[in-house]
Coordinates of C-alpha atoms and ligand atoms in Angstrom, one line a residue:
M293 CA 15.8 33.4 0.8
E294 CA 12.0 33.7 0.2
T295 CA 9.7 32.7 3.0
F296 CA 6.3 30.9 2.3
Q297 CA 3.3 30.3 4.5
H298 CA 0.2 28.2 4.4
D299 CA -2.5 27.1 6.8
V300 CA -1.9 23.4 6.1
L301 CA 1.2 22.1 4.4
I302 CA 1.2 18.6 2.9
V303 CA 4.5 17.0 2.1
G304 CA 4.0 14.6 -0.8
G305 CA 2.1 14.6 -4.0
G306 CA 1.2 11.1 -4.3
G307 CA -2.2 9.5 -3.6
A308 CA -2.4 10.4 0.1
G309 CA -1.1 13.9 -0.4
L310 CA -3.4 14.9 -3.3
R311 CA -6.4 13.3 -1.6
A312 CA -5.7 15.3 1.5
A313 CA -5.2 18.5 -0.5
I314 CA -8.5 18.0 -2.3
A315 CA -10.3 17.4 0.9
I316 CA -9.1 20.6 2.3
A317 CA -9.7 22.7 -0.8
R318 CA -13.1 21.3 -1.4
D319 CA -14.5 21.3 2.1
H320 CA -12.6 24.4 3.5
P321 CA -12.3 26.9 0.6
D322 CA -10.8 29.5 2.9
V323 CA -7.9 27.4 4.1
G324 CA -4.6 27.8 2.2
V325 CA -2.9 24.7 1.3
G326 CA 0.7 23.9 0.1
V327 CA 1.7 20.6 -1.4
I328 CA 5.5 19.9 -1.7
S329 CA 6.8 17.0 -3.6
K330 CA 10.4 16.1 -4.5
V331 CA 9.2 14.9 -7.9
Y332 CA 6.4 16.1 -10.2
P333 CA 3.3 14.7 -8.5
M334 CA 2.4 12.3 -11.2
R335 CA 5.8 10.5 -10.8
S336 CA 5.0 9.6 -7.2
H337 CA 5.0 5.8 -6.7
T338 CA 1.3 5.7 -6.5
V339 CA 1.3 5.9 -10.2
A340 CA 3.0 2.4 -10.4
A341 CA 0.3 0.6 -8.6
E342 CA -1.2 -2.1 -10.9
G343 CA -3.6 -4.5 -9.3
G344 CA -6.4 -2.5 -7.6
A345 CA -8.1 -1.1 -4.6
A346 CA -10.2 -3.0 -2.1
A347 CA -13.7 -2.1 -1.1
V348 CA -16.9 -4.0 -0.4
I349 CA -19.3 -3.6 -3.4
S350 CA -20.8 -7.0 -4.1
P351 CA -24.0 -7.9 -2.3
T352 CA -22.5 -11.2 -1.1
D353 CA -19.7 -9.3 0.6
S354 CA -19.8 -7.5 3.9
L355 CA -17.8 -4.9 5.8
D356 CA -17.2 -7.3 8.6
D357 CA -15.7 -9.8 6.0
H358 CA -13.3 -7.2 4.7
A359 CA -12.4 -6.2 8.3
Y360 CA -11.8 -9.8 9.3
D361 CA -9.6 -10.7 6.2
T362 CA -7.6 -7.5 6.9
I363 CA -7.2 -8.3 10.6
S364 CA -6.3 -11.9 10.2
G365 CA -4.0 -11.1 7.2
S366 CA -2.2 -8.7 9.6
D367 CA -1.7 -11.6 12.0
W368 CA -3.8 -9.7 14.5
L369 CA -1.5 -6.8 14.8
A370 CA -3.6 -4.2 13.0
D371 CA -5.6 -1.8 15.2
Q372 CA -9.2 -3.0 14.8
D373 CA -10.8 0.5 15.1
A374 CA -8.5 1.8 12.2
V375 CA -9.6 -1.2 10.1
E376 CA -13.2 -0.5 10.8
I377 CA -12.8 3.0 9.6
L378 CA -10.9 1.7 6.5
V379 CA -13.6 -0.8 5.4
E380 CA -16.6 1.7 6.2
N381 CA -15.1 4.4 4.1
A382 CA -13.6 2.4 1.3
S383 CA -16.3 2.1 -1.3
K384 CA -17.4 5.7 -0.5
E385 CA -13.8 6.8 -1.6
L386 CA -13.7 4.7 -4.6
L387 CA -17.0 5.9 -5.9
Q388 CA -15.9 9.4 -5.2
L389 CA -13.0 8.7 -7.5
E390 CA -15.3 7.5 -10.1
H391 CA -17.2 10.9 -10.0
W392 CA -13.9 12.6 -10.4
G393 CA -13.3 10.6 -13.5
C394 CA -11.5 7.4 -12.6
P395 CA -12.3 4.7 -15.2
W396 CA -12.9 1.7 -13.1
S397 CA -13.2 -1.5 -15.2
R398 CA -16.8 -2.7 -15.5
E399 CA -18.8 -5.8 -16.4
P400 CA -20.9 -5.9 -19.6
D401 CA -24.0 -5.1 -17.5
G402 CA -22.4 -1.9 -16.1
R403 CA -21.5 -3.1 -12.5
I404 CA -18.0 -2.4 -11.2
S405 CA -15.7 -5.3 -11.9
V406 CA -13.8 -6.8 -8.9
R407 CA -11.1 -9.3 -8.9
P408 CA -9.9 -11.7 -6.2
F409 CA -6.7 -10.7 -4.4
G410 CA -4.4 -12.5 -1.9
G411 CA -5.9 -13.1 1.5
M412 CA -9.3 -11.6 0.6
K413 CA -12.1 -14.2 1.1
L414 CA -14.2 -12.6 -1.8
E415 CA -13.6 -10.6 -5.0
R416 CA -13.5 -7.0 -3.7
T417 CA -10.6 -5.5 -5.6
W418 CA -11.7 -2.7 -8.0
Y419 CA -9.4 -2.1 -10.8
A420 CA -8.7 -0.1 -13.9
A421 CA -7.2 -2.8 -16.0
D422 CA -3.9 -3.4 -14.5
K423 CA -2.9 0.3 -14.4
T424 CA -5.0 1.2 -11.3
G425 CA -2.5 3.6 -9.7
F426 CA -1.9 5.5 -12.9
H427 CA -5.6 6.1 -13.3
L428 CA -6.2 6.9 -9.7
L429 CA -3.2 9.4 -9.4
H430 CA -4.3 11.0 -12.7
T431 CA -7.8 11.4 -11.3
L432 CA -6.6 13.0 -8.2
F433 CA -4.1 15.2 -10.0
Q434 CA -6.5 16.6 -12.5
T435 CA -9.1 17.1 -9.7
S436 CA -6.6 19.0 -7.6
L437 CA -6.0 21.4 -10.5
K438 CA -9.5 22.7 -10.1
Y439 CA -8.6 24.3 -6.8
D440 CA -6.8 27.7 -6.7
A441 CA -6.3 27.3 -3.0
I442 CA -3.8 24.5 -3.6
N443 CA -0.2 25.8 -4.1
R444 CA 2.3 23.4 -5.5
Y445 CA 6.0 23.2 -4.8
D446 CA 7.1 20.6 -7.5
E447 CA 10.6 19.3 -7.2
W448 CA 11.3 20.7 -3.7
F449 CA 13.0 18.5 -1.2
V450 CA 12.0 18.8 2.4
T451 CA 15.1 18.6 4.7
S452 CA 13.7 19.1 8.2
L453 CA 10.6 19.9 10.2
I454 CA 10.4 23.2 11.9
V455 CA 9.6 22.5 15.6
A456 CA 9.1 25.3 18.1
D457 CA 7.0 25.9 21.3
G458 CA 6.4 22.1 21.3
R459 CA 4.6 21.9 17.9
C460 CA 5.4 21.5 14.2
Q461 CA 5.2 24.9 12.4
G462 CA 6.5 24.2 9.0
V463 CA 9.4 22.7 7.1
T464 CA 12.7 23.7 5.5
A465 CA 13.0 22.7 1.8
I466 CA 15.5 22.9 -1.0
E467 CA 14.2 24.1 -4.3
I468 CA 16.0 21.4 -6.5
R469 CA 16.2 23.7 -9.5
T470 CA 18.1 26.4 -7.8
G471 CA 19.5 24.6 -4.8
E472 CA 18.2 27.5 -2.6
M473 CA 16.9 26.5 0.9
H474 CA 13.5 28.1 1.9
P475 CA 11.3 27.8 5.0
I476 CA 7.6 27.1 4.4
G477 CA 5.6 27.8 7.5
A478 CA 2.3 26.2 8.4
R479 CA -0.1 25.8 11.3
S480 CA -0.4 22.0 10.5
V481 CA 1.8 19.7 8.5
I482 CA 0.8 16.3 7.0
L483 CA 3.5 14.1 6.0
C484 CA 2.4 11.9 2.9
T485 CA 5.8 10.9 1.8
G486 CA 5.3 7.2 1.0
G487 CA 7.4 4.1 1.8
A488 CA 11.0 3.2 2.1
G489 CA 11.6 0.0 0.0
R490 CA 14.8 1.4 -1.4
V491 CA 16.6 0.5 1.8
Y492 CA 16.7 -3.0 0.5
P493 CA 18.7 -4.0 -2.6
F494 CA 16.0 -5.6 -4.6
T495 CA 12.7 -3.8 -4.6
T496 CA 9.6 -3.0 -6.7
N497 CA 9.8 0.5 -5.2
G498 CA 10.8 3.6 -7.3
N499 CA 14.0 5.3 -6.6
I500 CA 12.4 8.0 -4.7
K501 CA 11.1 5.7 -1.9
T502 CA 13.7 6.5 0.6
G503 CA 11.7 6.9 3.7
D504 CA 12.4 10.7 4.0
G505 CA 9.2 11.6 5.8
M506 CA 9.5 8.7 8.3
A507 CA 13.1 10.1 9.0
L508 CA 11.8 13.6 9.4
A509 CA 9.3 12.6 12.0
Y510 CA 11.8 10.2 13.8
R511 CA 14.4 13.0 14.1
A512 CA 11.7 15.3 15.6
G513 CA 11.1 12.7 18.4
V514 CA 8.0 10.9 16.9
P515 CA 8.3 7.2 17.2
L516 CA 8.3 4.8 14.2
K517 CA 5.9 2.0 14.6
D518 CA 6.2 -1.7 13.7
M519 CA 9.1 -1.1 11.4
E520 CA 10.3 -4.8 11.7
F521 CA 7.4 -5.7 9.3
V522 CA 8.7 -5.5 5.7
Q523 CA 6.6 -6.9 3.0
Y524 CA 8.1 -9.2 0.3
H525 CA 6.0 -9.6 -2.7
P526 CA 6.3 -13.1 -4.3
T527 CA 6.4 -12.1 -7.9
G528 CA 9.0 -9.6 -9.1
L529 CA 10.9 -9.8 -12.2
P530 CA 14.5 -11.0 -11.8
G531 CA 17.1 -8.3 -12.5
T532 CA 14.9 -5.2 -12.2
G533 CA 12.5 -6.0 -9.4
I534 CA 9.6 -4.7 -11.5
L535 CA 6.4 -6.0 -10.0
I536 CA 4.2 -8.6 -11.7
T537 CA 1.0 -7.8 -10.0
E538 CA -1.0 -10.1 -7.8
A539 CA -3.8 -9.5 -10.3
A540 CA -2.0 -12.1 -12.5
R541 CA -2.8 -14.7 -9.9
G542 CA -6.1 -13.1 -9.2
E543 CA -7.1 -13.8 -12.7
G544 CA -5.9 -17.4 -12.4
G545 CA -2.1 -17.5 -12.7
I546 CA -0.4 -20.3 -10.9
L547 CA 3.1 -20.6 -9.4
V548 CA 5.3 -23.6 -10.4
N549 CA 8.8 -24.7 -9.4
K550 CA 11.5 -26.3 -11.6
E551 CA 9.8 -29.7 -11.3
G552 CA 6.6 -28.2 -12.8
R553 CA 4.8 -28.6 -9.5
R554 CA 2.4 -26.1 -8.0
Y555 CA 4.6 -26.0 -4.9
L556 CA 2.4 -24.0 -2.7
Q557 CA 0.4 -27.0 -1.9
N558 CA 3.4 -28.1 0.2
Y559 CA 3.0 -25.3 2.5
D560 CA 0.6 -24.1 5.3
L561 CA -0.8 -20.9 4.0
G562 CA -3.0 -20.4 6.9
Q563 CA -5.6 -22.9 5.8
P564 CA -6.4 -25.5 8.4
L565 CA -8.2 -28.0 6.2
D566 CA -6.7 -31.1 4.6
I567 CA -5.0 -30.2 1.3
N568 CA -5.8 -33.7 -0.2
D569 CA -9.5 -33.1 0.1
P570 CA -10.8 -32.5 -3.4
N571 CA -13.1 -29.8 -2.1
H572 CA -10.4 -28.0 -0.3
P573 CA -10.9 -24.3 -1.0
Q574 CA -7.2 -23.8 -1.3
K575 CA -7.2 -25.8 -4.6
Q576 CA -8.5 -22.5 -6.2
T577 CA -6.8 -20.0 -3.9
M578 CA -3.4 -21.3 -3.0
E579 CA -1.7 -18.8 -5.2
L580 CA -3.8 -16.1 -3.4
G581 CA -2.5 -17.0 -0.1
P582 CA -1.0 -14.0 1.8
R583 CA 2.1 -12.4 0.6
D584 CA 4.3 -13.2 3.6
R585 CA 3.5 -16.9 3.5
L586 CA 4.1 -17.1 -0.3
S587 CA 7.4 -15.4 -0.1
Q588 CA 8.5 -17.6 2.8
A589 CA 7.5 -20.6 0.6
F590 CA 9.8 -19.4 -2.2
I591 CA 12.7 -19.3 0.2
K592 CA 11.9 -22.9 1.3
E593 CA 11.7 -24.1 -2.3
R594 CA 15.0 -22.4 -3.0
E595 CA 16.6 -24.2 0.0
A596 CA 15.2 -27.5 -1.2
G597 CA 16.9 -26.9 -4.6
R598 CA 13.6 -26.6 -6.4
T599 CA 13.9 -23.1 -8.0
F600 CA 15.5 -22.2 -11.2
E601 CA 19.0 -20.7 -11.2
G602 CA 19.4 -17.6 -13.3
P603 CA 22.0 -14.8 -13.6
D604 CA 19.8 -12.4 -11.5
G605 CA 19.1 -14.9 -8.7
D606 CA 16.9 -17.9 -8.3
Y607 CA 13.3 -17.9 -9.6
V608 CA 10.2 -19.9 -10.1
H609 CA 7.5 -19.7 -12.9
L610 CA 4.3 -17.7 -12.9
D611 CA 2.2 -19.4 -15.6
I612 CA -0.7 -17.5 -17.1
R613 CA -0.7 -19.2 -20.4
H614 CA -4.0 -21.0 -19.8
L615 CA -5.9 -17.7 -19.6
G616 CA -5.4 -17.1 -23.3
E617 CA -4.2 -14.1 -25.2
R618 CA -7.7 -12.4 -25.2
E619 CA -8.2 -12.5 -21.4
I620 CA -4.5 -11.5 -20.8
D621 CA -4.8 -8.5 -23.2
R622 CA -8.1 -7.5 -21.7
K623 CA -7.6 -7.8 -17.9
I624 CA -3.6 -7.7 -17.4
P625 CA -2.1 -6.1 -20.5
M626 CA 0.6 -4.5 -18.5
V627 CA 1.8 -7.9 -17.2
R628 CA 2.3 -8.9 -20.8
E629 CA 4.0 -5.6 -21.7
L630 CA 6.4 -5.8 -18.7
A631 CA 7.3 -9.4 -19.3
V632 CA 8.0 -8.9 -22.9
R633 CA 9.9 -5.7 -22.4
Y634 CA 12.0 -6.5 -19.3
V635 CA 12.7 -10.3 -19.6
G636 CA 12.0 -10.9 -23.2
I637 CA 9.1 -13.4 -22.6
D638 CA 5.6 -13.3 -24.0
P639 CA 3.5 -14.8 -21.2
V640 CA 0.9 -15.9 -23.8
H641 CA 3.4 -18.6 -24.9
K642 CA 5.8 -19.0 -22.0
P643 CA 5.8 -18.7 -18.1
I644 CA 7.3 -15.7 -16.6
P645 CA 10.2 -16.0 -14.3
V646 CA 9.5 -14.4 -10.8
R647 CA 11.2 -14.1 -7.5
T648 CA 10.5 -12.4 -4.2
V649 CA 11.0 -8.7 -3.9
V650 CA 10.7 -6.1 -1.2
H651 CA 7.5 -4.2 -1.8
Y652 CA 6.0 -2.3 1.1
M653 CA 6.6 -1.1 4.6
M654 CA 3.8 -2.0 7.0
G655 CA 5.5 0.2 9.7
G656 CA 5.9 3.9 9.7
I657 CA 5.2 7.1 11.6
D658 CA 3.0 6.3 14.6
T659 CA -0.4 8.0 14.3
D660 CA -3.8 7.6 15.9
T661 CA -6.8 6.9 13.7
N662 CA -7.0 10.7 12.7
G663 CA -3.4 10.7 11.4
A664 CA -2.3 12.7 14.4
T665 CA 1.3 12.0 15.7
S666 CA 2.6 12.6 19.3
L667 CA 4.0 16.0 18.0
P668 CA 1.3 18.6 18.0
G669 CA 0.7 20.1 14.5
L670 CA 2.2 17.0 12.8
F671 CA 0.0 14.3 11.0
A672 CA 0.9 11.6 8.7
A673 CA -1.1 9.5 6.2
G674 CA -0.4 6.9 3.5
E675 CA 2.4 4.5 3.3
C676 CA 4.6 6.7 5.5
A677 CA 2.2 6.3 8.3
C678 CA 1.3 3.4 10.5
V679 CA -2.1 3.9 11.7
S680 CA -2.3 0.8 11.7
V681 CA -4.4 -1.3 9.3
N682 CA -1.7 -3.5 8.0
G683 CA -0.3 -4.9 11.2
A684 CA 2.3 -7.6 10.5
N685 CA 1.2 -8.2 6.8
R686 CA -0.7 -6.0 4.5
L687 CA -3.3 -7.5 2.1
G688 CA -2.7 -6.4 -1.5
S689 CA -5.2 -3.7 -2.6
N690 CA -5.7 -2.3 0.9
S691 CA -3.0 0.3 0.5
L692 CA -4.7 2.4 -2.3
T693 CA -7.8 2.4 -0.2
E694 CA -5.9 3.4 2.9
I695 CA -4.1 6.3 1.2
L696 CA -7.6 7.8 0.2
V697 CA -9.5 7.1 3.5
F698 CA -6.7 8.3 5.8
G699 CA -5.4 11.0 3.6
A700 CA -8.9 12.5 3.6
R701 CA -9.2 12.0 7.3
A702 CA -6.0 13.5 8.4
A703 CA -6.7 16.5 6.3
S704 CA -9.9 17.3 8.2
V705 CA -8.4 17.0 11.6
A706 CA -5.3 18.9 10.4
V707 CA -7.6 21.8 9.2
D708 CA -9.4 21.9 12.7
Q709 CA -6.2 22.0 14.5
A710 CA -4.7 24.7 12.3
G711 CA -7.6 26.9 13.2
Q712 CA -6.5 26.7 16.9
V713 CA -2.9 28.0 16.6
P714 CA -1.3 31.2 15.4
P715 CA 0.8 31.1 12.2
P716 CA 4.7 30.8 12.8
S717 CA 6.7 33.9 13.1
N718 CA 8.8 35.0 10.2
Q719 CA 11.9 35.0 12.5
L720 CA 11.3 31.4 13.4
L721 CA 11.1 30.5 9.7
T722 CA 14.2 32.4 8.5
T723 CA 16.3 31.2 11.4
S724 CA 15.4 27.6 10.9
A725 CA 16.2 27.8 7.0
R726 CA 19.5 29.6 7.8
S727 CA 20.6 26.9 10.3
Q728 CA 19.7 24.1 7.8
E729 CA 21.8 25.8 5.2
M730 CA 24.8 26.3 7.5
K731 CA 24.5 22.7 8.4
L732 CA 24.6 21.5 4.8
K733 CA 27.6 23.8 4.1
A734 CA 29.4 22.3 7.1
T735 CA 28.7 18.7 6.2
L736 CA 27.8 17.2 2.9
L737 CA 28.9 20.4 0.8
H738 CA 32.2 20.8 2.8
P739 CA 35.0 19.1 1.1
N740 CA 37.0 16.9 3.5
G741 CA 39.0 14.7 1.2
G742 CA 37.3 11.4 2.2
S743 CA 36.6 8.7 -0.3
D744 CA 33.2 7.4 0.7
T745 CA 30.5 7.8 -1.9
V746 CA 26.8 7.9 -1.5
S747 CA 26.3 4.7 -3.5
G748 CA 29.0 3.0 -1.6
I749 CA 27.3 3.4 1.8
R750 CA 23.8 3.0 0.2
T751 CA 24.8 -0.4 -1.3
A752 CA 26.4 -1.5 2.1
L753 CA 23.3 -0.5 3.9
Q754 CA 21.0 -2.4 1.4
E755 CA 23.1 -5.5 1.6
T756 CA 23.3 -5.7 5.4
L757 CA 19.6 -5.3 5.7
E758 CA 18.8 -8.1 3.2
E759 CA 21.3 -10.3 4.9
G760 CA 20.2 -9.6 8.5
A761 CA 16.6 -8.5 8.2
G762 CA 15.4 -10.4 5.1
I763 CA 12.4 -12.8 4.9
F764 CA 13.8 -15.0 7.7
R765 CA 15.9 -13.4 10.4
D766 CA 17.6 -14.4 13.7
G767 CA 19.2 -12.7 16.7
A768 CA 22.7 -13.1 15.6
T769 CA 22.3 -11.8 12.0
L770 CA 20.2 -9.0 13.2
E771 CA 22.9 -7.9 15.8
R772 CA 25.4 -7.9 13.0
T773 CA 23.1 -5.8 10.9
C774 CA 22.6 -3.3 13.7
A775 CA 26.3 -3.0 14.3
S776 CA 27.1 -2.5 10.6
I777 CA 24.3 0.2 10.2
A778 CA 26.0 2.0 13.2
Q779 CA 29.3 2.0 11.3
L780 CA 27.7 3.2 8.1
Q781 CA 26.1 6.0 10.0
D782 CA 29.7 7.0 11.2
R783 CA 30.9 7.0 7.7
Y784 CA 27.9 9.0 6.5
E785 CA 28.8 11.7 9.2
K786 CA 32.0 12.1 7.3
L787 CA 30.6 12.0 3.8
S788 CA 31.3 15.0 1.5
L789 CA 30.2 15.4 -2.1
V790 CA 32.4 16.0 -5.0
D791 CA 29.8 18.0 -6.8
T792 CA 29.0 21.0 -4.6
S793 CA 27.1 23.0 -7.2
R794 CA 23.6 23.9 -6.3
T795 CA 21.6 23.7 -9.6
F796 CA 19.8 20.4 -9.9
N797 CA 22.4 18.7 -7.6
T798 CA 20.9 15.2 -7.7
D799 CA 24.0 14.0 -5.8
L800 CA 23.0 16.2 -2.9
V801 CA 19.4 14.9 -3.0
A802 CA 20.7 11.3 -3.1
A803 CA 23.0 12.1 -0.1
L804 CA 20.1 13.6 1.9
E805 CA 18.0 10.5 1.0
L806 CA 20.7 8.3 2.2
G807 CA 20.7 10.0 5.6
A808 CA 17.0 9.0 5.9
M809 CA 17.6 5.5 4.7
L810 CA 20.1 4.9 7.3
E811 CA 17.6 5.9 10.0
I812 CA 14.9 3.7 8.6
G813 CA 17.4 0.8 8.4
E814 CA 18.4 1.4 12.0
A815 CA 14.7 1.4 13.1
I816 CA 13.9 -1.8 11.1
A817 CA 16.9 -3.8 12.4
H818 CA 16.5 -2.8 16.1
S819 CA 12.7 -3.3 16.1
A820 CA 13.3 -6.7 14.5
L821 CA 15.9 -7.7 17.0
A822 CA 13.7 -6.7 19.9
R823 CA 10.6 -8.7 18.7
T824 CA 11.6 -12.3 19.8
E825 CA 8.6 -13.9 18.2
S826 CA 7.4 -14.8 14.6
R827 CA 4.4 -12.9 13.3
G828 CA 3.4 -12.2 9.7
S829 CA 6.3 -10.9 7.6
H830 CA 8.5 -11.0 10.8
Q831 CA 9.9 -14.6 10.9
R832 CA 12.6 -15.3 13.5
T833 CA 14.2 -18.7 12.9
D834 CA 15.3 -18.6 16.6
H835 CA 11.8 -17.7 17.8
P836 CA 9.4 -19.5 15.3
D837 CA 6.1 -19.1 17.2
R838 CA 3.7 -16.2 17.5
D839 CA 3.7 -15.1 21.1
D840 CA 0.6 -13.2 21.9
D841 CA 1.3 -12.8 25.6
G842 CA 4.6 -11.1 24.9
F843 CA 4.1 -9.4 21.6
L844 CA 0.5 -8.7 20.6
R845 CA 1.8 -5.2 20.8
H846 CA 3.1 -2.5 18.5
S847 CA 6.8 -1.7 18.6
L848 CA 7.7 1.9 18.8
A849 CA 11.4 3.0 17.8
F850 CA 12.5 6.3 19.3
R851 CA 15.6 7.8 18.0
G852 CA 18.4 8.1 20.6
E853 CA 21.8 9.4 20.8
G854 CA 23.2 6.1 19.9
D855 CA 20.9 3.0 19.4
P856 CA 17.1 3.7 19.2
T857 CA 15.0 2.8 22.1
I858 CA 12.3 0.3 21.5
E859 CA 9.1 0.5 23.5
Y860 CA 5.6 -1.1 22.9
K861 CA 2.1 -0.1 22.9
E862 CA -1.2 -2.2 22.9
V863 CA -3.0 -3.3 19.9
T864 CA -6.6 -2.1 19.7
V865 CA -8.9 -5.1 19.6
T866 CA -12.6 -4.3 19.1
R867 CA -14.6 -7.3 17.9
W868 CA -12.2 -9.9 16.7
P869 CA -10.2 -11.6 19.4
P870 CA -6.9 -13.0 18.1
S871 CA -7.0 -16.5 16.6
E872 CA -5.4 -18.5 13.9
R873 CA -5.0 -17.0 10.4
V874 CA -7.4 -18.6 7.9
Y875 CA -7.7 -18.0 4.2
G876 CA -9.7 -19.2 1.2
R877 CA -13.4 -19.6 0.9
A878 CA -14.8 -21.2 4.0
Ligands
LIG260 C1 4.9 -1.4 -8.2 C2 3.9 -1.2 -7.0 C3 2.5 -1.6 -7.3 C4 1.6 -1.5 -6.2 N1 0.3 -2.0 -6.5 C5 -0.6 -1.7 -5.5 C6 -2.0 -2.1 -5.8 O1 -2.3 -2.6 -6.8 N2 -2.8 -1.9 -4.8 C7 -2.6 -1.3 -3.6 O2 -3.4 -1.2 -2.8 N3 -1.3 -0.9 -3.4 C8 -0.2 -1.1 -4.3 N4 1.0 -0.7 -4.0 C9 1.3 0.1 -2.8 C10 0.7 1.6 -3.0 O3 0.9 1.9 -4.3 C11 1.5 2.5 -2.2 O4 1.5 2.2 -0.8 C12 0.8 3.9 -2.1 O5 0.6 4.3 -3.5 C13 1.6 4.9 -1.4 O6 1.0 6.2 -1.6 P1 1.5 7.5 -0.8 O7 0.6 8.6 -1.2 O8 1.6 7.1 0.6 O9 3.0 7.8 -1.3 P2 3.7 8.0 -2.8 O10 2.8 7.7 -3.9 O11 4.9 7.1 -2.8 O12 4.1 9.5 -2.8 C14 5.1 10.0 -1.8 C15 5.2 11.5 -2.2 O13 6.1 12.1 -1.3 C16 7.0 13.0 -1.8 N5 8.2 13.1 -1.0 C17 8.8 12.1 -0.4 N6 10.0 12.5 0.2 C18 10.0 13.9 0.1 C19 10.9 14.9 0.5 N7 11.8 14.7 1.2 N8 10.5 16.1 0.1 C20 9.4 16.5 -0.7 N9 8.6 15.5 -1.1 C21 8.8 14.2 -0.7 C22 7.2 12.3 -3.2 O14 7.7 13.3 -4.1 C23 5.9 11.8 -3.5 O15 5.1 12.8 -4.2 C24 1.9 -0.9 -5.0 C25 3.3 -0.4 -4.8 C26 4.2 -0.5 -5.9 C27 5.6 -0.2 -5.5

């Protein structure tokens, strides 16, 4: 077993992880950085982002407007100090990316192009056509290559945090190529491991989004915050769940039901004005209402029998034909490419079938605005963290900005703290890796003749979460989901793999990921059961109203021996007292 050490160790090579690594290497050239990723960094989910990144750039826009939209979009659950940090640093980060080579789309006169996005009052979403994440991650990756201080561990899978003397001192990780377990010591560790959409059966998320980092922190006693808030996106392709970006609606796409009606006009999307008023702003923006309300409207349409039936579930139509071939090819070429390739429909000539799909976790590892967790030495940033700027519902295009702003911020505090503690001892590192290895050999790699499979337990987990903790939930279905997850956890304890080889054992990786997914599922279901109100993406049919007196608070799920314990903490309100959610141009 080889032992490695760095001053700061970053788990995750996506947007948050690479931004953090560059921040350290550029501003603190003497600090050694390690970046571990279970896939080659360019395969991280950030690469799949399409629509864009939000930041105030237009002279008619303001930081306060961006903050207000984000806070009301969050149904007032976002921490307003964190939102202020996000909006203040947003354009600085995006301009910085441009200096590193990110090809933002531009207007003919050279100004940065911005497009409208759901829940944003004004156009403030910067984009690189509809491949924003690809360009953003490429830019970060190529920039990171300039710094020798960044040591990469590509295709290494982190299995545990090393915690001793009350602080995090590194991780244990399997080098997937050889199957060997190694310890990697560090004085600070930053988790940038992304989201967990794969715990649901139908998602836009890549296979690797299994919530590993959230589970690592949860097991180490750090609470998971606001896990009941799961974002469904209204426009995924039936069958695959591949995302059709909100940019398609930002550019003017409309949603119609099987009667050919723009059905969103039937619903309250958070706009208090009269929909029949010809000057009603929602006439232009109804498809750009917030994602939670649009996804809920889809379910209501389905219940009313106004959706199309298809082999891969019910769907509605996203119509962009009126934009014309030239505009579609110029602004949203990937939408056309995906529709042609995956559902055989050319959106220049026909509407695209779309349905709701799990997209993003608003919840995650509880951190303060510097990314620090309750465990000294452990930080988190990006989608795995809950800082919280997204509250009960994230606005599209805020996440790419969040991973940059808070990735860089967590890095700077992690460096400061690393300077204040000694490096971990070699003995601690080797003992930790040995005990992880023994645990693996005694559990997953130990033949016990059982017949359960990884995919069997995973499918059951996904189904019970969708049934009990989907777009609409209630106490009875959530209780059933909690109980079935507990049973699945018992089955997982007895799981043993048929393939016990160590070289590129993807079955082993999937089994370890499943362990994390079960913990994430548990935290989601229990947090949802405990929140007896409806807010943002968490809609309880048995408690349909928002209850600020009882629940203008973040939930914190702590891992227990049996069920998790759910506690609450106050939301930080700075300048915007809670009120109704309002969208559209006022
Ligand atoms: C299809 C799609 C489109 C999107 N479009 C937009 C958009 O237009 N605008 C927007 O703002 N947001 C968008 N989002 C959301 C946004 O892309 C993500 O929230 C964001 O990119 C997450 O970045 P991250 O760095 O936190 O995590 P990721 O990019 O997911 O990276 C996670 C990293 O952690 C590593 N990792 C995880 N577990 C382990 C482990 N056990 N051991 C070692 N390494 C590990 C992975 O290898 C990976 O490198 C979109 C999301 C999807 C799915």
